[in-house]
Each structure stands twice: as structure tokens, then as C-alpha cells.
XYZ file of C-alpha atoms in Angstrom:
676
model
C -7.436 -4.667 -19.702
C -8.733 -5.878 -16.354
C -7.699 -4.694 -12.880
C -8.664 -6.503 -9.675
C -8.211 -5.136 -6.144
C -8.841 -7.861 -3.557
C -9.837 -6.343 -0.222
C -10.754 -7.959 3.055
C -14.494 -7.394 2.481
C -15.004 -6.812 -1.249
C -13.166 -7.632 -4.461
C -13.272 -4.754 -6.961
C -13.013 -5.584 -10.670
C -12.687 -3.028 -13.480
C -12.371 -3.683 -17.207
C -11.413 -1.327 -20.020
C -13.007 -2.367 -23.316
C -13.257 -0.153 -26.407
C -12.629 2.914 -24.243
C -15.496 2.063 -21.854
C -15.027 1.372 -18.141
C -16.976 -1.581 -16.736
C -17.060 -2.285 -13.000
C -18.038 -5.247 -10.830
C -17.964 -5.580 -7.046
C -18.192 -9.032 -5.433
C -17.812 -10.291 -1.882
C -14.338 -11.546 -0.956
C -14.097 -15.199 0.066
C -11.471 -14.873 2.807
C -10.807 -18.632 2.963
C -10.374 -19.253 -0.763
C -9.658 -15.770 -2.064
C -9.332 -16.769 -5.696
C -13.023 -17.764 -5.834
C -14.184 -14.164 -5.493
C -11.593 -13.036 -8.050
C -12.684 -15.683 -10.558
C -16.348 -14.887 -9.963
C -15.735 -11.209 -10.733
C -13.552 -12.119 -13.720
C -16.280 -14.322 -15.178
C -18.945 -11.681 -14.596
C -16.949 -8.950 -16.321
C -15.865 -11.139 -19.267
C -12.218 -12.088 -18.802
C -11.977 -14.170 -21.980
C -11.530 -11.043 -24.118
C -8.819 -9.440 -21.950
C -5.147 -9.173 -22.905
C -3.897 -8.424 -19.374
C -5.213 -9.234 -15.905
C -3.624 -6.982 -13.259
C -4.033 -8.092 -9.651
C -3.500 -6.515 -6.216
C -4.435 -7.979 -2.871
C -4.310 -7.266 0.869
C -4.565 -10.992 1.669
C -0.903 -11.321 2.674
C -0.937 -8.045 4.612
C -4.026 -9.116 6.565
C -2.406 -12.471 7.356
C 0.600 -10.723 8.918
C -1.529 -8.253 10.876
C -3.848 -10.954 12.233
C -0.990 -13.494 12.676
C -2.863 -16.143 10.691
C 0.494 -17.315 9.427
C 2.109 -20.617 8.513
C 4.776 -22.113 10.780
C 8.258 -21.147 9.565
C 11.808 -21.162 10.928
C 14.514 -18.482 10.920
C 18.224 -19.302 10.591
C 20.901 -16.724 11.299
C 24.473 -16.444 12.529
C 24.968 -17.999 15.957
C 24.395 -15.470 18.724
C 22.010 -13.330 16.697
C 18.749 -15.268 16.668
C 16.981 -12.578 18.725
C 17.434 -9.929 16.022
C 13.744 -10.296 15.054
C 12.727 -9.492 18.627
C 15.175 -6.627 19.140
C 14.142 -4.764 15.977
C 15.686 -1.302 15.728
C 15.040 -0.258 19.375
C 12.694 2.505 18.181
C 9.474 3.368 19.986
C 6.396 5.215 18.768
C 5.494 8.487 20.481
C 2.815 6.812 22.595
C 5.362 4.301 23.914
C 8.150 6.695 24.953
C 6.906 7.156 28.526
C 5.151 3.795 28.885
C 7.301 1.157 30.639
C 4.779 -1.541 29.711
C 4.989 -0.851 25.959
C 6.078 -3.823 23.835
C 6.497 -4.333 20.100
C 3.565 -6.003 18.425
C 5.886 -8.578 16.840
C 8.139 -9.145 19.873
C 8.416 -12.318 21.943
C 6.350 -10.687 24.716
C 3.409 -10.187 22.351
C 2.854 -11.808 18.932
C 6.173 -12.897 17.360
C 6.232 -13.670 13.647
C 8.591 -16.574 14.372
C 8.569 -18.031 17.925
C 11.980 -18.098 19.585
C 12.264 -21.903 19.573
C 12.050 -21.808 15.763
C 14.831 -19.220 15.474
C 18.143 -21.142 15.378
C 21.735 -19.939 15.367
C 24.191 -21.393 12.818
C 27.918 -21.468 13.576
C 29.580 -19.330 10.860
C 30.754 -15.752 10.401
C 31.637 -13.533 7.458
C 33.534 -10.261 7.743
C 32.187 -6.934 6.479
C 34.195 -7.269 3.246
C 32.933 -10.818 2.604
C 35.884 -12.774 4.002
C 35.340 -15.995 5.947
C 36.108 -15.521 9.648
C 34.403 -18.735 10.823
C 33.619 -21.433 8.217
C 30.086 -22.804 8.013
C 29.762 -25.706 10.465
C 27.652 -28.108 8.422
C 27.335 -30.752 11.140
C 25.978 -28.191 13.609
C 23.642 -26.828 10.925
C 22.258 -30.312 10.219
C 21.631 -30.805 13.947
C 19.618 -27.580 14.097
C 17.682 -28.574 10.989
C 16.834 -31.904 12.611
C 15.142 -29.952 15.417
C 13.134 -27.977 12.853
C 12.133 -31.174 11.064
C 10.664 -32.523 14.308
C 8.808 -29.200 14.775
C 7.139 -29.546 11.374
C 8.070 -26.168 9.898
C 6.544 -25.274 6.514
C 9.246 -22.866 5.331
C 12.656 -21.435 6.257
C 14.065 -17.889 6.168
C 17.878 -17.568 6.149
C 19.692 -14.336 6.998
C 23.384 -14.555 7.895
C 25.491 -11.569 8.895
C 27.177 -9.777 5.963
C 25.625 -12.206 3.457
C 24.790 -9.289 1.157
C 28.537 -9.094 0.414
C 29.189 -12.840 0.107
C 26.292 -15.271 -0.423
C 28.352 -18.502 -0.229
C 27.261 -19.574 3.271
C 23.582 -18.804 2.638
C 23.626 -20.747 -0.639
C 25.172 -23.790 1.043
C 22.770 -23.550 3.991
C 19.833 -23.536 1.574
C 21.171 -26.768 0.059
C 21.337 -28.315 3.533
C 17.731 -27.290 4.201
C 16.676 -29.063 1.000
C 18.555 -32.180 2.052
C 17.202 -32.253 5.601
C 13.676 -30.822 5.258
C 12.758 -31.625 1.687
C 10.977 -29.315 -0.737
C 9.867 -26.530 1.616
C 9.961 -22.855 0.571
C 13.331 -21.294 1.453
C 14.292 -17.624 1.137
C 17.857 -16.357 1.566
C 18.550 -12.697 2.278
C 21.329 -12.409 -0.315
C 18.704 -13.016 -3.031
C 15.645 -11.453 -1.424
C 17.220 -8.231 -0.143
C 20.999 -8.002 -0.656
C 21.183 -4.740 1.279
C 23.015 -3.498 4.342
C 21.407 -3.294 7.822
C 20.705 -6.754 9.209
C 17.319 -6.289 10.865
C 15.547 -4.914 7.785
C 17.150 -7.645 5.667
C 16.049 -10.306 8.177
C 12.457 -9.104 8.522
C 12.136 -8.789 4.737
C 13.353 -12.365 4.267
C 10.885 -13.665 6.860
C 7.999 -11.844 5.163
C 9.129 -13.292 1.825
C 8.767 -16.849 3.137
C 5.293 -16.090 4.460
C 4.251 -14.641 1.106
C 5.642 -17.676 -0.737
C 3.424 -19.921 1.356
C 0.371 -17.634 1.170
C 0.526 -16.698 -2.510
C 2.272 -19.696 -4.075
C -0.653 -22.127 -4.342
C -3.071 -19.194 -4.654
C -1.290 -17.963 -7.789
C -1.349 -21.403 -9.356
C -5.069 -21.831 -8.620
C -5.857 -18.335 -9.883
C -3.919 -18.823 -13.101
C -5.561 -22.211 -13.723
C -9.010 -20.765 -13.029
C -8.448 -17.889 -15.426
C -7.312 -20.287 -18.154
C -10.473 -22.330 -17.571
C -12.416 -19.115 -18.225
C -10.615 -18.849 -21.622
C -8.259 -16.056 -20.523
C -5.167 -16.172 -22.760
C -3.349 -12.978 -21.751
C -0.738 -12.019 -19.148
C -1.415 -12.310 -15.407
C 0.420 -9.473 -13.618
C 0.725 -8.676 -9.921
C 1.136 -5.170 -8.510
C 3.944 -4.459 -6.052
C 4.050 -2.049 -3.100
C 4.491 0.920 -5.451
C 1.551 -0.338 -7.583
C 3.926 -1.149 -10.422
C 3.195 -4.332 -12.344
C 5.300 -7.435 -12.754
C 4.503 -10.813 -14.322
C 3.046 -13.243 -11.784
C 5.823 -15.814 -12.250
C 8.477 -13.142 -11.624
C 6.516 -11.774 -8.647
C 6.551 -15.231 -7.070
C 10.364 -15.281 -7.156
C 10.331 -12.617 -4.394
C 6.682 -12.203 -3.313
C 7.486 -9.907 -0.353
C 7.175 -7.071 -2.869
C 3.412 -7.623 -3.319
C 2.423 -7.636 0.369
C 1.149 -4.020 0.387
C -0.111 -3.632 -3.187
C -3.779 -2.728 -2.680
C -3.513 0.681 -0.956
C -0.689 1.793 -3.266
C -2.881 1.388 -6.352
C -5.146 4.246 -5.266
C -2.195 6.661 -5.193
C -1.152 5.688 -8.726
C -4.749 6.011 -9.897
C -4.898 9.524 -8.410
C -1.617 10.532 -10.080
C -2.766 9.240 -13.473
C -6.187 10.892 -13.314
C -4.725 14.114 -11.878
C -2.454 14.357 -14.909
C -5.487 14.147 -17.223
C -7.283 17.048 -15.511
C -4.236 19.223 -14.783
C -4.057 18.599 -11.021
C -0.511 17.447 -10.221
C -0.324 18.216 -6.467
C -2.669 15.865 -4.634
C -3.473 14.733 -1.102
C -5.115 11.343 -1.662
C -7.641 9.940 0.839
C -9.044 6.437 0.358
C -11.866 6.081 2.905
C -13.233 2.560 3.090
C -15.101 0.659 5.758
C -12.303 0.414 8.330
C -9.564 2.905 7.555
C -8.608 6.074 5.738
C -5.403 5.571 3.726
C -3.702 8.909 3.058
C -0.898 9.504 0.551
C 0.595 12.343 -1.435
C 1.395 13.121 -5.071
C 3.711 16.054 -5.877
C 4.358 17.277 -9.432
C 2.434 14.257 -10.713
C 4.577 11.667 -8.890
C 3.709 9.622 -5.788
C 6.080 9.916 -2.836
C 8.068 6.661 -2.867
C 10.093 5.219 0.024
C 12.823 2.576 -0.074
C 11.194 0.707 2.829
C 7.838 0.544 4.587
C 6.450 -0.740 7.880
C 3.798 -3.458 8.117
C 3.527 -2.615 11.817
C 5.570 -0.236 13.950
C 9.240 -0.982 13.167
C 8.411 -4.171 11.206
C 10.450 -3.229 8.131
C 10.187 -4.525 4.565
C 12.904 -3.515 2.075
C 10.688 -2.742 -0.910
C 10.007 0.388 -2.918
C 6.567 1.550 -1.841
C 4.220 4.489 -2.084
C 4.196 6.200 1.302
C 0.769 5.648 2.850
C -0.463 6.574 6.318
C -3.529 4.770 7.654
C -5.870 5.973 10.378
C -8.912 4.245 11.898
C -11.566 6.356 10.190
C -14.055 4.794 7.802
C -17.699 3.994 7.260
C -17.529 1.246 9.878
C -15.756 3.296 12.581
C -17.443 2.660 15.931
C -19.055 5.461 17.929
C -18.337 4.791 21.612
C -18.243 6.455 25.027
C -14.921 6.187 26.870
C -14.301 5.925 30.618
C -14.269 9.715 30.942
C -17.722 9.972 29.350
C -16.369 11.395 26.075
C -17.861 10.430 22.725
C -15.232 8.809 20.466
C -15.265 7.738 16.811
C -12.845 4.950 15.850
C -10.259 3.602 15.582
C -12.233 0.404 16.203
C -14.448 -0.755 13.362
C -17.533 -2.919 13.001
C -16.049 -4.357 9.799
C -18.277 -6.468 7.557
C -19.224 -8.842 10.377
C -21.240 -7.841 12.371
C -21.156 -4.534 10.469
C -22.951 -1.273 11.281
C -26.158 -1.526 13.262
C -28.272 -0.509 10.252
C -27.125 -3.615 8.314
C -29.303 -5.735 10.581
C -26.872 -8.663 10.701
C -25.873 -8.494 14.351
C -24.145 -5.154 14.873
C -25.407 -3.238 17.914
C -22.928 -0.365 18.153
C -23.408 2.801 16.087
C -20.914 3.608 13.338
C -20.192 6.435 10.924
C -22.496 4.721 8.415
C -25.317 4.803 10.987
C -24.535 8.484 11.595
C -24.823 9.418 7.921
C -27.977 7.333 7.538
C -29.703 9.180 10.394
C -28.546 12.527 8.993
C -30.276 11.737 5.696
C -27.071 11.556 3.623
C -27.320 7.814 2.871
C -30.367 6.449 1.048
C -31.585 3.388 3.030
C -33.122 1.896 -0.143
C -30.225 2.605 -2.533
C -27.174 1.493 -0.529
C -24.557 -0.499 -2.498
C -26.455 0.070 -5.730
C -29.723 -1.032 -4.161
C -28.424 -4.499 -3.263
C -28.706 -3.861 0.483
C -31.538 -2.320 2.500
C -30.580 -0.344 5.595
C -32.750 0.075 8.700
C -32.609 3.590 10.230
C -34.525 2.363 13.291
C -31.646 0.042 14.218
C -29.245 2.998 13.904
C -31.465 5.050 16.207
C -31.553 2.289 18.831
C -27.767 1.953 18.712
C -27.273 5.683 19.383
C -29.929 5.693 22.110
C -28.113 2.843 23.859
C -24.911 4.880 24.322
C -24.127 5.541 27.981
C -24.029 9.349 27.897
C -26.054 12.343 29.041
C -25.830 13.932 25.595
C -29.123 14.400 23.779
C -29.840 12.198 20.782
C -29.288 15.115 18.396
C -25.917 15.895 20.008
C -24.817 12.261 19.778
C -25.367 12.109 16.032
C -24.009 15.603 15.363
C -20.880 15.068 17.477
C -20.262 11.656 15.909
C -20.229 13.176 12.418
C -18.012 16.103 13.359
C -15.532 14.007 15.362
C -15.210 11.552 12.475
C -14.567 14.445 10.085
C -11.954 15.943 12.404
C -10.164 12.590 12.690
C -9.711 12.512 8.907
C -8.695 16.181 8.809
C -6.013 15.528 11.433
C -4.591 12.627 9.412
C -4.460 14.672 6.199
C -2.895 17.671 7.967
C -0.247 15.480 9.584
C 0.826 14.145 6.185
C 1.123 17.687 4.820
C 3.161 18.822 7.834
C 5.503 15.804 7.653
C 6.353 16.689 4.063
C 6.520 20.447 4.630
C 3.848 21.337 2.081
C 1.055 23.901 2.191
C -2.361 22.179 1.775
C -3.587 25.279 -0.064
C -1.353 24.217 -2.959
C -2.888 20.727 -3.077
C -6.195 19.189 -4.156
C -7.806 16.595 -1.884
C -8.791 13.470 -3.856
C -11.758 11.639 -2.303
C -12.247 7.972 -3.179
C -13.175 4.704 -1.577
C -16.860 4.049 -0.921
C -17.031 6.571 1.972
C -14.514 9.164 0.731
C -16.874 11.379 -1.296
C -19.399 11.312 1.563
C -16.945 12.594 4.197
C -14.110 14.482 2.487
C -16.022 17.596 1.307
C -16.800 18.380 4.963
C -13.030 18.156 5.637
C -12.183 20.851 3.071
C -12.491 23.865 5.387
C -10.559 22.093 8.154
C -7.453 21.279 6.088
C -7.665 24.398 3.866
C -6.940 22.432 0.684
C -7.580 24.096 -2.664
C -10.483 21.790 -3.553
C -11.894 18.289 -3.228
C -11.821 16.143 -6.376
C -14.217 13.197 -6.618
C -13.038 11.091 -9.590
C -15.278 8.809 -11.671
C -16.033 5.435 -10.049
C -14.663 6.457 -6.632
C -15.776 3.221 -4.973
C -13.460 1.216 -7.263
C -10.828 3.878 -7.906
C -7.954 1.823 -6.465
C -8.719 -0.976 -8.913
C -8.482 1.594 -11.723
C -4.916 2.248 -10.559
C -4.028 -1.262 -11.738
C -4.807 -0.237 -15.325
C -3.007 3.108 -14.902
C 0.552 1.870 -14.366
C 3.520 0.232 -16.116
C 5.317 -3.088 -15.949
C 8.411 -2.532 -13.810
C 11.145 -5.046 -12.928
C 13.526 -3.847 -10.219
C 16.829 -4.928 -8.689
C 19.172 -3.435 -6.088
C 22.575 -4.117 -4.527
C 24.408 -2.725 -1.515
C 28.142 -1.994 -1.668
C 29.743 0.680 0.512
C 31.895 2.590 -1.999
C 33.449 6.048 -1.881
C 32.473 7.739 -5.128
C 35.866 8.469 -6.654
C 37.226 8.042 -10.167
C 38.839 4.746 -9.110
C 35.398 3.296 -8.235
C 33.948 3.839 -11.734
C 34.742 0.326 -13.005
C 33.245 -1.515 -10.015
C 30.090 0.652 -10.062
C 29.701 0.077 -13.806
C 29.892 -3.704 -13.257
C 27.159 -3.532 -10.605
C 24.749 -1.685 -12.893
C 25.509 -3.804 -15.954
C 25.017 -7.047 -14.023
C 21.657 -5.883 -12.671
C 20.496 -4.693 -16.101
C 21.558 -8.009 -17.649
C 19.644 -9.925 -15.008
C 16.517 -7.818 -15.517
C 16.739 -8.189 -19.313
C 16.652 -11.964 -18.928
C 13.341 -11.680 -17.065
C 11.634 -9.772 -19.872
C 9.512 -11.413 -22.506
C 10.889 -11.163 -26.017
C 8.094 -8.779 -27.047
C 9.025 -6.341 -24.250
C 12.793 -6.144 -24.761
C 12.554 -3.614 -27.571
C 10.493 -1.117 -25.547
C 12.175 -1.307 -22.156
C 13.728 1.730 -20.469
C 16.332 1.269 -17.741
C 16.208 3.802 -14.920
C 19.243 3.935 -12.630
C 19.558 5.492 -9.192
C 21.555 5.087 -6.007
C 21.185 5.744 -2.293
C 24.147 7.720 -0.985
C 25.374 9.564 2.069
C 28.110 11.888 3.156
C 31.003 9.793 4.452
C 30.421 9.191 8.150
C 26.645 9.531 8.073
C 24.350 6.696 9.192
C 21.315 7.156 6.914
C 21.148 7.589 3.168
C 19.553 10.017 0.760
C 17.679 7.770 -1.706
C 16.964 7.828 -5.437
C 19.903 9.919 -6.666
C 19.947 9.948 -10.480
C 22.697 7.964 -12.243
C 23.687 8.552 -15.905
C 22.974 5.851 -18.483
C 25.657 3.996 -20.405
C 29.152 3.123 -19.215
C 30.055 4.564 -15.818
C 33.332 6.447 -16.258
C 35.181 8.888 -14.019
C 32.982 11.630 -15.500
C 29.906 9.563 -14.688
C 30.967 9.210 -11.055
C 31.555 12.949 -10.924
C 27.977 13.448 -12.207
C 26.668 11.066 -9.528
C 28.406 13.095 -6.816
C 26.991 16.355 -8.187
C 23.496 14.842 -8.330
C 23.846 13.738 -4.712
C 24.777 17.213 -3.475
C 21.851 18.751 -5.374
C 19.364 16.234 -3.947
C 20.833 16.541 -0.454
C 20.512 20.331 -0.545
C 16.914 20.061 -1.767
C 15.996 17.735 1.106
C 17.990 19.274 3.951
C 18.648 22.861 2.889
C 22.419 22.357 3.236
C 25.179 21.446 0.823
C 28.572 20.033 1.875
C 30.491 19.705 -1.375
C 33.838 19.467 0.415
C 32.859 16.145 2.044
C 33.270 12.851 0.158
C 30.147 10.941 -0.907
C 29.662 7.244 -0.239
C 27.382 5.084 -2.370
C 25.454 2.485 -0.356
C 22.688 0.942 -2.483
C 22.535 0.854 -6.270
C 19.138 0.461 -7.962
C 17.861 -0.291 -11.462
C 14.308 -0.367 -12.783
C 13.406 -1.893 -16.143
C 10.257 -0.013 -17.169
C 8.022 -1.442 -19.897
C 5.401 1.170 -20.733
C 1.892 -0.303 -20.834
C -1.448 0.913 -22.148
C -3.413 2.836 -19.515
C -7.055 3.541 -18.824
C -8.536 6.452 -20.738
C -11.437 8.255 -19.103
C -14.147 9.211 -21.619
C -14.940 12.884 -22.174
C -18.306 13.871 -20.727
C -20.617 15.781 -23.101
C -21.745 19.281 -22.201
C -25.337 20.183 -21.422
C -27.221 22.153 -24.113
C -27.216 25.895 -23.559
C -29.937 27.156 -21.224
C -30.506 23.802 -19.490
C -29.652 23.019 -15.887
C -29.259 19.725 -14.034
C -32.549 18.621 -12.526
C -32.620 17.195 -8.985
C -34.396 13.893 -8.526
C -35.922 15.026 -5.211
C -35.413 17.233 -2.164
C -33.989 15.669 1.002
C -33.803 16.838 4.595
C -30.327 16.885 6.179
C -30.562 16.655 9.962
C -28.162 17.261 12.850
C -25.543 19.061 10.713
C -26.491 22.445 12.162
C -29.048 23.549 14.708
C -31.902 23.144 12.229
C -32.973 20.826 9.430
C -31.617 21.756 5.995
C -33.296 21.089 2.640
C -30.887 19.557 0.110
C -31.304 18.609 -3.546
C -30.469 15.070 -4.617
C -28.840 14.373 -8.013
C -27.858 11.227 -9.890
C -24.263 11.453 -11.046
C -25.090 9.627 -14.267
C -27.345 12.544 -15.207
C -24.693 15.255 -14.807
C -22.873 16.850 -17.739
C -19.593 18.730 -18.146
C -19.904 22.303 -16.946
C -22.769 21.654 -14.524
C -22.587 23.455 -11.178
C -24.335 22.217 -8.035
C -24.606 24.234 -4.835
C -24.565 22.681 -1.379
C -26.129 21.358 0.657
C -26.653 18.616 -1.905
C -26.279 14.866 -2.304
C -24.965 13.287 -5.519
C -25.608 9.548 -5.773
C -24.063 6.792 -7.864
C -24.273 3.006 -7.488
C -21.270 2.488 -5.182
C -20.761 5.885 -3.539
C -22.453 9.071 -2.316
C -21.045 12.605 -2.496
C -22.248 15.068 0.155
C -21.782 18.832 -0.312
C -22.068 20.878 2.864
C -23.590 24.382 2.848
C -21.357 27.004 1.230
C -19.781 24.611 -1.302
C -20.198 24.300 -5.058
C -19.368 21.271 -7.190
C -18.336 21.866 -10.805
C -18.468 18.889 -13.169
C -15.261 18.521 -15.200
C -14.677 17.255 -18.718
C -13.962 13.680 -17.569
C -16.895 13.575 -15.156
C -14.886 14.558 -12.078
C -16.540 16.636 -9.355
C -14.387 19.592 -8.285
C -15.743 20.928 -5.005
C -14.733 24.353 -3.732
C -16.071 27.006 -1.413
C -18.880 28.864 -3.140
């Protein structure tokens, strides 16, 4: 099994062979992304693999940076500004700011410029009836305008099309006739769900992903076959669940946010092995800290997610909150003379000052290098030499009256507090007590920074898993193949509705069965759920369990009971006298796959203790220099205990224990860090 996580700076490759974990890290080629993937695949030996599981942030980065192809948006006449209007929600920082604008609005950086958003004369009623027939002559005239504009793809979202897809289907045929073979996505196939804006934005993102990933997938598949790979190429979706690449390309909007979600699944899988089922997961890379949560061994999954504020995608996704706190976070002085860390980042180009490739501003990496935490000769497995003198010059150049020692000390502590605030906010939003949760530290910078966060968030412990620098890629070999479908239909859950609900589920299950390979049909499990609400409410309670088999009057009664139980669990109230309305019906076809197994670490012979490789000096952490032992993680054994301050090194990461902490080495090589 091979898992590949394609990031903006590095491509992480892991392989599981005969129970051993092999890892490779290569630079990402941002212009031809598949080259880095194929290079890593060749280096790790792809010809022997049965599956190749892939996740990427390439599409996400394209949306964020607006390096997007030119597409058009067709909707019902009079509604072409729906992409600009959004949901009329503002973030907290924009509530009192009259100059605030959406990042994707016409006043800033629209995904589709207004002249490429065209209204089509037609109208369907809420129950799917035809109020105004599709005006084909007017539609052809609008398409002629788009042909002259040279659009590369078309997104179609007509009002109420999730109930009746006839007009969208015919409009897609007209696009083919007028514009030729350009990618076209229609909302009734992409996201046949209620609420027009989310359906529209999802359809637009789907067209972008078709253009971004379509040729890429073909080139990647051909390159892998040239390397003698004969297995299945799978893509991860926004919940880090796998689906065959050809099926993923039918609706590629589902893979736009796959990379960060894989780390959450990896944490859940590894936590189950070591008996830690309540986890706060923190993936600290070069630019950001991605924070998520696992409760009772399961990631927290949403029915939608935001690419930017209020830019909605209708896809099941692991809930992840990102903050600007990573190894590349810039240390700056603001207009008030205050020292700040992040959210800006030096990225890979020009990078931290100590890289010596053009960066002049200090970063968190420069901070940890000057403190003595990072080894200047062993960074990135010894492939990169760092220059502490460049870090010193960058800090000395800051426009502040603070002493040099204060600058470095404050930079470290502010960066730590930024992460602690992000983790605490996630816990508060979900109403959990951090003392009941373990903090999982991964990403290249996570083990270096998260132990210092422990006392601030009051979590039970910090867990540093094996291979933390490539832990998200391990999530791609820790998950199942999952094919999903959903339908919206506003239906009061009464005995009379049983037949129509049964037809919805059976049609979705039949459609999903047709997507499965013959070898998978005998081991598939169908998981049903629905999103419901009390009649008269606006928003739904998602993922209510639905019984298997034929939906009868008794089955509907069970669905209603399940809704009231879930509603009471979420809100603390139960209103059994009120009728329940089903809104969205969901099915997942789960094909259980083999998962990574972490080898058991041998114990050290009785009477022996781990030997440090040398003694370091940690500076600027307190008012005086602190001696700290340095250990190589490869030399540790199960049952070892290491007292802080200490530094534990491995090729792609560094773990830093602050004074008053002890790290115990677990049976699978994990470091469990607690207060001494």
C-alpha cells in the first residue's frame, strides 16, 4: 500500500510493505504536480504496490490564490448574482467594519466574473413543476456570448433543479452543441440538495476541479503505469475516505480539501491502537496549524465546509480549523510597536532567514534555531544546512526597543500561545473539556511546539506518533473505500411517506452498487442516514441513523425516534410532540480496506537506560541557559522515560520537552508527554 499527500511545498510518500513503513519526502513541482508524485513513487518502489492512495491540496491552493481557469455560470434569469450575494453572513471581524467585503465577491476576487454569469429564461416550481419553459433560443444567444469569451468550462445551477433536472439536462446539451466538448457540471448531478447558494458554489468548484484534476489524473495514471504499477489508483475525499480515481473524477469537488483531512483519520486510527479515543489533533506545518477533533474514536464530520469565509462546498468533510501558526510564521513588529508572530508566513520561497535563500525576516524556525532546539546540521534529515547567524541578523533588524533575548523569548511564547488559543477555541466550540482529551502533535513542526502548549490548554497529554512529519500521508493507508450519494426531498416523516423514502434509498444504493468493482460487491456495507428538522425549522440536524432493509411504517417511526434522540443530545431539548421533516437522505457504500499496522517496539533490557547522544544548551526559554539531553528517536525502546528539558530527534521532525515534563515511550513507538 502506498499513500501520497501532495502539499504546496513537499510531497510526502509512505509505503507499507511486509509490515514495515517506508517514507520518502520530495519537493512538490507546483507547475506539473504529478512529476513530484511520480518521482516519490519511483523512489519508494511503486511497482510492487496493490493500491496507490492520493490526496492533494493543489485544487484548494488554486481556489485560494485564484489561479483558476476561465469558466461560466448559468442560472435562472434574475439570479446570476447569487455567487456574489452568498449567504449574507459576516465573520466577527467584519460585523462593525463598513468596508468589509467577501473574498470571493465582485468587489474583491470573484470566482466567476459577472460578465461570465448569464441568466437563462426558465423557472421550475418548488415541487418540480414547469412555471416558465426553457427558452432555448435565448439560451443559445447567451452561449454565443460565452463562446466569444473563450470559456473553458460551464457550471449550471437552475432554481429548484434538485427536484426536477429536466431543464439542466437540456441546457447541458445546448452547451455541448454551442461550445463543444468543454467540461460541464449541473447541480442536479453534482449536489442535488436544497439551498441554492451552496448548490451553486459547489457546482462552480466542481467545474474548476474537473479542469485542474482531469488532465492531471490522466497523466498521473499513465506515469504510474509506465513505472509498472498495476494496482488501483484511489483519491481521498474531504473526509479522507477513498474512492477510485475514475469515480472521483465524476464529481471532483469532493477531493478539493483531502490533504488536511487525512491527518485526522490517521490520528483516529493510531489512537485506537494505543487506547486514546478522545483526541485534539494539531498538524503544524510550515504555514499553518490545522486543528481537528476525534471523539470516541470518530472524527467530527460536517455536511459542508468552507474554502473561504462563506464559500460553501456541499461535501462530507472532517471539521478542520486552520490558524496562521507554523514553522514559517513571520515575527514582525506592528504599528503599535508590539511583537507579533504570524499569520503571515515566509513559505518555502524565500523561506526563513536561516535557509539562506533570500528570506530576511525572522520566523518561528529561526526562533527555535537560536534557542538551540533545532540542529543546524541535521535539519530535514541532514539535507539542508541552516545558518544561525542569518537568524540572529533577522532578529536584530526588528524595529523594537526589546533586547535581543526578549525578542527571541517573546517570539517563542507568542507562537505557542497562538496555537494554544486555536486548540482551546475548538474545544470550547464543541463543549468538551480538554482535560479529557489527548493532544496529538504531528506535521514537521508539531512535536517541536505542542509540548510547550500542554500547560496552556490543560490537555491530558501530548502524543507524538511515529513518523510525525509524514503522519497525514499515513492517514491515506488508514481508511476505507467509501462511495457516497445524497438526495434532498422535503418530506414529513409519516407512515404514508414510507414508500417514497424507501424508493430514494434503494435508488441510491443501486446507483452506488453499479460503481463498485465486481471484487468489492461481496464485502460492501451500506450505511444510511438522513438530515432532518422539526417542521418549521430552517436548519437540519445531520446524520440521523436510518434502519437497513425496506423502509416501512415501522422504519419511519424508528427514524423519527432516532431524530428526537440525536436532537436532544445536541441541543439538550426534546420536542416529541412536533412532527419531523426529512430534508436530505444519505447513503455510504463502505468497502473495508487493509490499513497500516504500526510495528511493536521492543523493550529495553532490564537495568538499562536510554543514553543521550550529547548535552545541549537551551537559551531564552527562561531567564537562564538550561542544559538539555539530546536523544535519537530510533534508539528509544518501549518503556523508556525521558525527563525534560530534552530534545528527541528523528530525520523529519524534532520533539522538544520543556522543563517539568516526562515523555514515556509506548509500545508502538509513540511518545506520551505529561507533566512530571
